[in-house]
Coordinates of C-alpha atoms and ligand atoms in Angstrom, one line a residue:
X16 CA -67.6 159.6 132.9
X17 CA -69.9 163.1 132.0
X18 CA -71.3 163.0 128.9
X19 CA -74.3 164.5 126.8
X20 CA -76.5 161.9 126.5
X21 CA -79.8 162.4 124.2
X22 CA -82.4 160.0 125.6
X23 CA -85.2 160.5 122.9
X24 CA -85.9 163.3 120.9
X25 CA -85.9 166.5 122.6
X26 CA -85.2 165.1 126.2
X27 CA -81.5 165.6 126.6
X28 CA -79.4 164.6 129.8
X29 CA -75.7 165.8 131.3
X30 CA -74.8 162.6 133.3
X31 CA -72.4 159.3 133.8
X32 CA -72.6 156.4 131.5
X33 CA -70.8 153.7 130.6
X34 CA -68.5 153.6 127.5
X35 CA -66.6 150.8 126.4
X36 CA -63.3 152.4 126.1
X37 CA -60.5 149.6 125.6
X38 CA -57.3 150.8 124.5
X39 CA -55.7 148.6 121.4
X40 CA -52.5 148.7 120.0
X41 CA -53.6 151.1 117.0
X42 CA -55.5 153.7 119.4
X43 CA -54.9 156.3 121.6
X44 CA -57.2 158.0 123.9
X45 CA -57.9 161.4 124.1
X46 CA -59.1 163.8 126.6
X47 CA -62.0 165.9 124.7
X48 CA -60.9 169.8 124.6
X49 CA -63.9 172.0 122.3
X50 CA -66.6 170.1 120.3
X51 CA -68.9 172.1 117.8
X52 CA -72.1 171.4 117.4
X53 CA -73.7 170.3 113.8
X54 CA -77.3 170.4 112.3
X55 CA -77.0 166.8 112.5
X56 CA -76.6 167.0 116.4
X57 CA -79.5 169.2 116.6
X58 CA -81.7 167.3 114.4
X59 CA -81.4 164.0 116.5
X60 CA -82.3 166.3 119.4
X61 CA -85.5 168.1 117.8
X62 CA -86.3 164.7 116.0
X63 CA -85.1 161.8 117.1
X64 CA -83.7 160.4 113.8
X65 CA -82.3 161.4 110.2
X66 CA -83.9 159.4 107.6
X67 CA -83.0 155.6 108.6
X68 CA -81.1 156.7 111.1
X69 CA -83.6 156.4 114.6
X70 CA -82.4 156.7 118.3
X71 CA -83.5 154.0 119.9
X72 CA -81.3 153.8 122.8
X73 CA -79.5 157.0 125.0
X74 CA -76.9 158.4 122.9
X75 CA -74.0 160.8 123.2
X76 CA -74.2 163.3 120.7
X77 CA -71.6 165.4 118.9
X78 CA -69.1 164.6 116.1
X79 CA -66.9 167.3 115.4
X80 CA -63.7 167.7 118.0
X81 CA -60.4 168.3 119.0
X82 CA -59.1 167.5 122.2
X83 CA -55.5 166.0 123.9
X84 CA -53.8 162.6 123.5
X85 CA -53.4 161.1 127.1
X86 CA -52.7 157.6 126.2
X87 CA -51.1 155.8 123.1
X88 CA -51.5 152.6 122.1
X89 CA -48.2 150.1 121.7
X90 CA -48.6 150.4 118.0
X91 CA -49.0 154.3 117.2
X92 CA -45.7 155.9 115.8
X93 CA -47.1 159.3 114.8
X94 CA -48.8 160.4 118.3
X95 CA -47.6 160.9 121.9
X96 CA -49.0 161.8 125.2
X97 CA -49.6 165.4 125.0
X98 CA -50.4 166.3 121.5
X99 CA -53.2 169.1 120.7
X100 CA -55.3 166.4 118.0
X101 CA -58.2 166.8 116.0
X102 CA -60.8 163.1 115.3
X103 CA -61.6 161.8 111.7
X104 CA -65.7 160.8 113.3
X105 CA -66.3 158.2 110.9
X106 CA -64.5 155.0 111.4
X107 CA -64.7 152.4 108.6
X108 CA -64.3 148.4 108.4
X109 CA -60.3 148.9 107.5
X110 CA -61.1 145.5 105.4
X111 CA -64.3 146.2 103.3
X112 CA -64.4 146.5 99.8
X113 CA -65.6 150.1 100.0
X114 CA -61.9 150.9 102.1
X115 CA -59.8 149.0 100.1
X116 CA -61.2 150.9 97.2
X117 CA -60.2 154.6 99.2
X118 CA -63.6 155.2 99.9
X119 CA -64.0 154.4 103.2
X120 CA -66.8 157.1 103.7
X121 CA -69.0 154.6 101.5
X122 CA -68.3 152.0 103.7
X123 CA -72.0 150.0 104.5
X124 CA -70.1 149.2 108.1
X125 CA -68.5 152.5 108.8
X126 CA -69.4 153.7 112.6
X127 CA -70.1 157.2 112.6
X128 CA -69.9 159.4 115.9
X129 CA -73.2 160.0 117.2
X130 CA -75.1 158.4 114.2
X131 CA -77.6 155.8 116.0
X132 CA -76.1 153.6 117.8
X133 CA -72.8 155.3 117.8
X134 CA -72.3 157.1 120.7
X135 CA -70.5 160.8 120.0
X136 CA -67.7 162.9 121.1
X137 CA -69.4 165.1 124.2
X138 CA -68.2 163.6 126.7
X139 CA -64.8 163.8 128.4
X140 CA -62.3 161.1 127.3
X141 CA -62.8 158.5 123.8
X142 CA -60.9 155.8 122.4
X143 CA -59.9 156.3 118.8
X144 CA -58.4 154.5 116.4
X145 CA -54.8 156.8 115.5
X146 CA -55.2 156.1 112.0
X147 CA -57.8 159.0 112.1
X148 CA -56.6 161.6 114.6
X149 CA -54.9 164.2 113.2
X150 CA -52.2 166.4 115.5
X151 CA -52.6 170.0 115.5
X152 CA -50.1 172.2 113.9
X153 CA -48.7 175.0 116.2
X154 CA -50.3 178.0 115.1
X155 CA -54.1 175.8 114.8
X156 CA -56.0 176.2 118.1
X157 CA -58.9 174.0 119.3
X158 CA -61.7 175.5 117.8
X159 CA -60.2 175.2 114.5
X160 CA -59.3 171.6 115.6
X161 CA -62.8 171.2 115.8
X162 CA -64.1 173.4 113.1
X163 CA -62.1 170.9 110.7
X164 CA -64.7 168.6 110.5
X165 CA -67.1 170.6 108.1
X166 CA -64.4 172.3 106.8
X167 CA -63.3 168.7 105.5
X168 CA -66.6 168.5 103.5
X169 CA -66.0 171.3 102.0
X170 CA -62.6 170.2 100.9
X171 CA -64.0 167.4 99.8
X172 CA -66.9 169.1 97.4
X173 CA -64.0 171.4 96.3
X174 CA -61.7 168.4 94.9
X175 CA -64.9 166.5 93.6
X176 CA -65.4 170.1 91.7
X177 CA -62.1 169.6 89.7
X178 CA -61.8 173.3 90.1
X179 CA -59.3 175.2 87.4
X180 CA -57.1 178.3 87.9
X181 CA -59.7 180.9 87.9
X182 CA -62.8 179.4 87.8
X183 CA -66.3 181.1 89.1
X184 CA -68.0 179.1 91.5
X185 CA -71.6 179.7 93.3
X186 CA -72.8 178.4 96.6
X187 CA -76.3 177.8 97.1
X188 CA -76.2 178.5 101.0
X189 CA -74.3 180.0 103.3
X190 CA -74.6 178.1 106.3
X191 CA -71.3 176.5 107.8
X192 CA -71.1 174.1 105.0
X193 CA -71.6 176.8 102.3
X194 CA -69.3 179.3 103.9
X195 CA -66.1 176.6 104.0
X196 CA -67.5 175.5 101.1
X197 CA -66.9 178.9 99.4
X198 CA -63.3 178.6 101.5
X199 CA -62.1 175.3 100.1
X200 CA -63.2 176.5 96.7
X201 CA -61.4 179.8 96.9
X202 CA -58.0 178.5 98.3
X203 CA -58.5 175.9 95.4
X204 CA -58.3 178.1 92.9
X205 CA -61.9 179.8 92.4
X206 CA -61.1 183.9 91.1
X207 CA -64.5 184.5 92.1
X208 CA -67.2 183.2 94.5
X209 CA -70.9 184.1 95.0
X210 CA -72.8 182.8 97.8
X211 CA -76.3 182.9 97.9
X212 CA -78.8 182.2 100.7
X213 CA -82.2 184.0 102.1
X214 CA -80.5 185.3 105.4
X215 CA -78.7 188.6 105.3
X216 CA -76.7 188.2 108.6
X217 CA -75.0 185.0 107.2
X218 CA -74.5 187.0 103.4
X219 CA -73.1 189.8 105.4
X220 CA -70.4 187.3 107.0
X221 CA -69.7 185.8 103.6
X222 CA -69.0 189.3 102.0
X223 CA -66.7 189.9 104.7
X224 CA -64.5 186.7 103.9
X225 CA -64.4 188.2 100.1
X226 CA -67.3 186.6 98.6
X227 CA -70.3 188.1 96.3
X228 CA -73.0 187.6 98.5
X229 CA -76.3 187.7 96.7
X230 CA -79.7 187.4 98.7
X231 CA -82.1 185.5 96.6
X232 CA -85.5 186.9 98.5
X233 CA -84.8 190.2 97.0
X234 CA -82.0 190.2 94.1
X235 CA -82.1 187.5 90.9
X236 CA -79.2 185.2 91.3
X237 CA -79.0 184.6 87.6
X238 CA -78.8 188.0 86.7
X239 CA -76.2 188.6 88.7
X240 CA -74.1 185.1 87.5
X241 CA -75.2 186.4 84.2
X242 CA -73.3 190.2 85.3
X243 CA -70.0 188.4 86.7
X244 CA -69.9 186.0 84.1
X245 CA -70.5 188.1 81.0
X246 CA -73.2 185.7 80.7
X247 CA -71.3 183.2 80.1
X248 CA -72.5 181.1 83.8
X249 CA -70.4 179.8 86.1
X250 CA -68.0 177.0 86.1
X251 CA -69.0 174.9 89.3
X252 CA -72.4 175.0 91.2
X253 CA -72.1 174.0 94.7
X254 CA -75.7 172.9 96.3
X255 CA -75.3 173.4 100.1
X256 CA -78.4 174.5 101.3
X257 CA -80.6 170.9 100.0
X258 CA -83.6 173.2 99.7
X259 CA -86.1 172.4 96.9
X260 CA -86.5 175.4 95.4
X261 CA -82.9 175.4 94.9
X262 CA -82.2 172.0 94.1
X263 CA -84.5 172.1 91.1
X264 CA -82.9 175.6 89.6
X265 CA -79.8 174.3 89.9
X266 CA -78.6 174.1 86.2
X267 CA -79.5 177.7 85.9
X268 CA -76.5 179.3 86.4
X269 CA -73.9 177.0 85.1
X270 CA -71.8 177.3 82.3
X271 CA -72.1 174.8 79.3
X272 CA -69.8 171.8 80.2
X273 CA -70.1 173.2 83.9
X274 CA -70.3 171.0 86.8
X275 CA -72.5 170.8 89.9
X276 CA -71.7 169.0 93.2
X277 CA -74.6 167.7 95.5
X278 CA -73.7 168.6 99.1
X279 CA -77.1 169.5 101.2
X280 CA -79.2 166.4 101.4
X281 CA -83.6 167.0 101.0
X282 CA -85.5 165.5 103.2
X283 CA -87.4 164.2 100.9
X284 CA -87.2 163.2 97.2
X285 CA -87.8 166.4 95.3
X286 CA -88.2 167.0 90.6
X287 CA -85.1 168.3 88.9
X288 CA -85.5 169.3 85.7
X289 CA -82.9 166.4 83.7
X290 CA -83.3 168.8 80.2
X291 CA -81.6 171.9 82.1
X292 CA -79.1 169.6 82.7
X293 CA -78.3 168.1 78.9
X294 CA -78.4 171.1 77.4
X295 CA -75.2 172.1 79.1
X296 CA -74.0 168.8 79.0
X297 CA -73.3 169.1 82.9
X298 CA -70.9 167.2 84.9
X299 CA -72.8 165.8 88.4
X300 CA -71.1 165.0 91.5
X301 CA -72.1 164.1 94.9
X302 CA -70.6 163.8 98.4
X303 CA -71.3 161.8 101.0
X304 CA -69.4 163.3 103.9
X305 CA -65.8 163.2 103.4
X306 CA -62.6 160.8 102.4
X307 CA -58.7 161.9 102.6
X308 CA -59.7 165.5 103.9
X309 CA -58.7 165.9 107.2
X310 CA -54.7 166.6 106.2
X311 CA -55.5 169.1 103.3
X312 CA -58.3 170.8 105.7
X313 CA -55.5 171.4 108.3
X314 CA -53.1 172.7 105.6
X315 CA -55.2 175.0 104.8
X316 CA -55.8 176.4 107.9
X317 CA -51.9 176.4 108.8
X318 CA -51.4 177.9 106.0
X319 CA -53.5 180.5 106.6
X320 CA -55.0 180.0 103.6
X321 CA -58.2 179.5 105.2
X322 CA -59.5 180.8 108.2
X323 CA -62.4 179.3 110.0
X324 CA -62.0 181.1 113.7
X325 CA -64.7 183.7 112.9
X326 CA -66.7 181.1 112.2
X327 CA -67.0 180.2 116.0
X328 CA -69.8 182.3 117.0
X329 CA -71.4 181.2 120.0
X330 CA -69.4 179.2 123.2
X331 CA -70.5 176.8 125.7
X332 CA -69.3 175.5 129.1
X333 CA -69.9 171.4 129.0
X334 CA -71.6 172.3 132.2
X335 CA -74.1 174.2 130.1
X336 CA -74.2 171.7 127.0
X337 CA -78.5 171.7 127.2
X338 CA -78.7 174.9 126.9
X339 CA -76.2 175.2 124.4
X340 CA -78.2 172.7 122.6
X341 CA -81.7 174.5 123.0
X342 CA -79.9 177.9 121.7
X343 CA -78.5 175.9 118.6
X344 CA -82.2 174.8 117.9
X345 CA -83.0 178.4 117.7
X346 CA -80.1 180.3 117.2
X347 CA -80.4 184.3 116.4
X348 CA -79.7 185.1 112.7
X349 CA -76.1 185.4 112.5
X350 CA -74.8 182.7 114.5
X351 CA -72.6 180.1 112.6
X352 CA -71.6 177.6 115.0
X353 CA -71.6 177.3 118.2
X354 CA -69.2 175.0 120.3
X355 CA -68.9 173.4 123.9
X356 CA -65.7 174.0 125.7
X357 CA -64.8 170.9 128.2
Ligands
ZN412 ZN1 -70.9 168.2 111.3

């Protein structure tokens, strides 16, 4: 079959390969609709690897989907042939500890689309196990099928946040993980949330989906939490962006007994200042992708309480996945994400 294959950092191919794709009992297979690409993809691309994680051998990139169910397995009750599906990408050892315990994104063993030596989703039919594909309610189209992937870690930060009826929240960030970030915490509850980043064409998109947008290369962020807080800071701190700057100011704005959720990863190990911290007493959490997220991320977007279809910005034929590649490694200012249509 066609897929994207990444040979080695930047040399990227659109040809056949060979993908063991046997059909068990628990799978079904599914014909690949719209696939969005992530940092994550493009990284491999520029780079070649993410931390531990090196390409070594031609890899099909891409991890966040929806697509069509052409094949069910003897065992799957809640799929048939036909169904408009979204893909969990992150399939764990359904025995390991890690699972057992409901943390099956912790899982040493889980196999990860399009993490080294996992091949991805770009290409035009997978195997997957039923267990994590998710169908599509009637009113949720593909690209939100495929947008629910990030949207999931957002959900995910959001329940990790404990949020209360009415709580403030701030983003650090507003790329696509800040801005469903911001979502998830404003359909869990959030009265208010700022967002801040250094680019004013994403702020500008995250005022228009209600949020306070604050652009920290020309406006203090703390004076402003300070204004809609009545100094008071606010309740949840979400770090999206993983910058170092940011990371180390990040008990600055929170509210004494306030909590703070990891979310962007550094690339490298970088000081945070542990007193900021004890003087509020702050609650830490961090996320490692997502567990349990996919169902509430689709009920929020069938509910309407979320909506992530602005967020598609830029679309790709398959036929043009390179360059759809080489325009998300240098995408103009306001783009969000940009997704390949099969
Ligand atoms: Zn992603």
């Amino acid at each position: 079959m066609k897929a994207l294959v990444l040979e080695k950092a930047r040399q990227l191919t659109l040809r056949d390969i060979q993908v063991e794709e046997h059909l068990g009992a628990d799978d079904v297979r599914i014909k690949v609709h719209t696939v969005g690409i992530c940092g994550s993809d493009v990284h491999y691309y520029q780079h070649g690897a993410i931390g531990p994680f090196v390409v070594k051998q031609p890899m099909v990139l891409g991890h966040e989907a929806s697509g069509t169910v052409i094949e069910v397995g003897k065992g799957v009750k809640h799929l048939k042939v036909g169904d408009r599906v979204c893909m969990e990408p992150g399939i764990p050892d359904s025995n390991s500890r890690a699972t057992r315990l409901g943390m099956y994104n912790l899982d040493p063993a889980v196999r990860f689309w399009a993490t080294p030596p996992v091949h991805g989703c770009l290409r035009e039919t997978l195997v997957h196990p039923a267990m994590f594909v998710f169908k599509l309610p009637e009113n949720v189209g593909f690209d939100e099928g495929a947008l629910v992937e990030p949207l999931a870690v957002g959900v995910h930060a959001a329940r990790k946040a404990q949020i209360k009826p009415g709580d403030v929240a701030l983003v650090v960030g507003a790329g696509t993980i800040g801005i469903v970030t911001a979502m998830a915490a404003t359909a869990g509850g959030c009265s208010k949330v700022i967002i801040a980043d250094v680019v004013q064409e994403k702020l500008d998109l995250a005022s228009s989906f209600g949020m306070i947008s604050v652009n920290v290369t020309r406006e203090d962020l703390n004076e402003i939490v300070k204004n809609v807080t009545d100094a008071w800071g606010v309740d949840v701190v979400f770090e999206a962006s993983g910058s170092e700057a940011a990371v180390s100011k990040v008990f600055e704005p929170l509210c004494p007994g306030g909590r703070v959720v990891f979310i962007g990863m550094p690339t490298r190990p970088v000081p945070v200042d542990i007193v900021s911290a004890q003087v509020k007493e702050a609650h830490t959490e961090t996320i490692f992708r997502y567990a349990h997220a996919y169902p509430r991320a689709l009920l929020l977007i069938e509910s309407g309480k979320v909506n992530v279809k602005p967020l598609v910005t830029d679309r790709y034929r398959f036929e043009d996945s390179i360059k759809a590649f080489e325009y998300a490694a240098n995408p103009r200012p306001s783009s969000v994400k940009t997704v390949i249509e099969l």
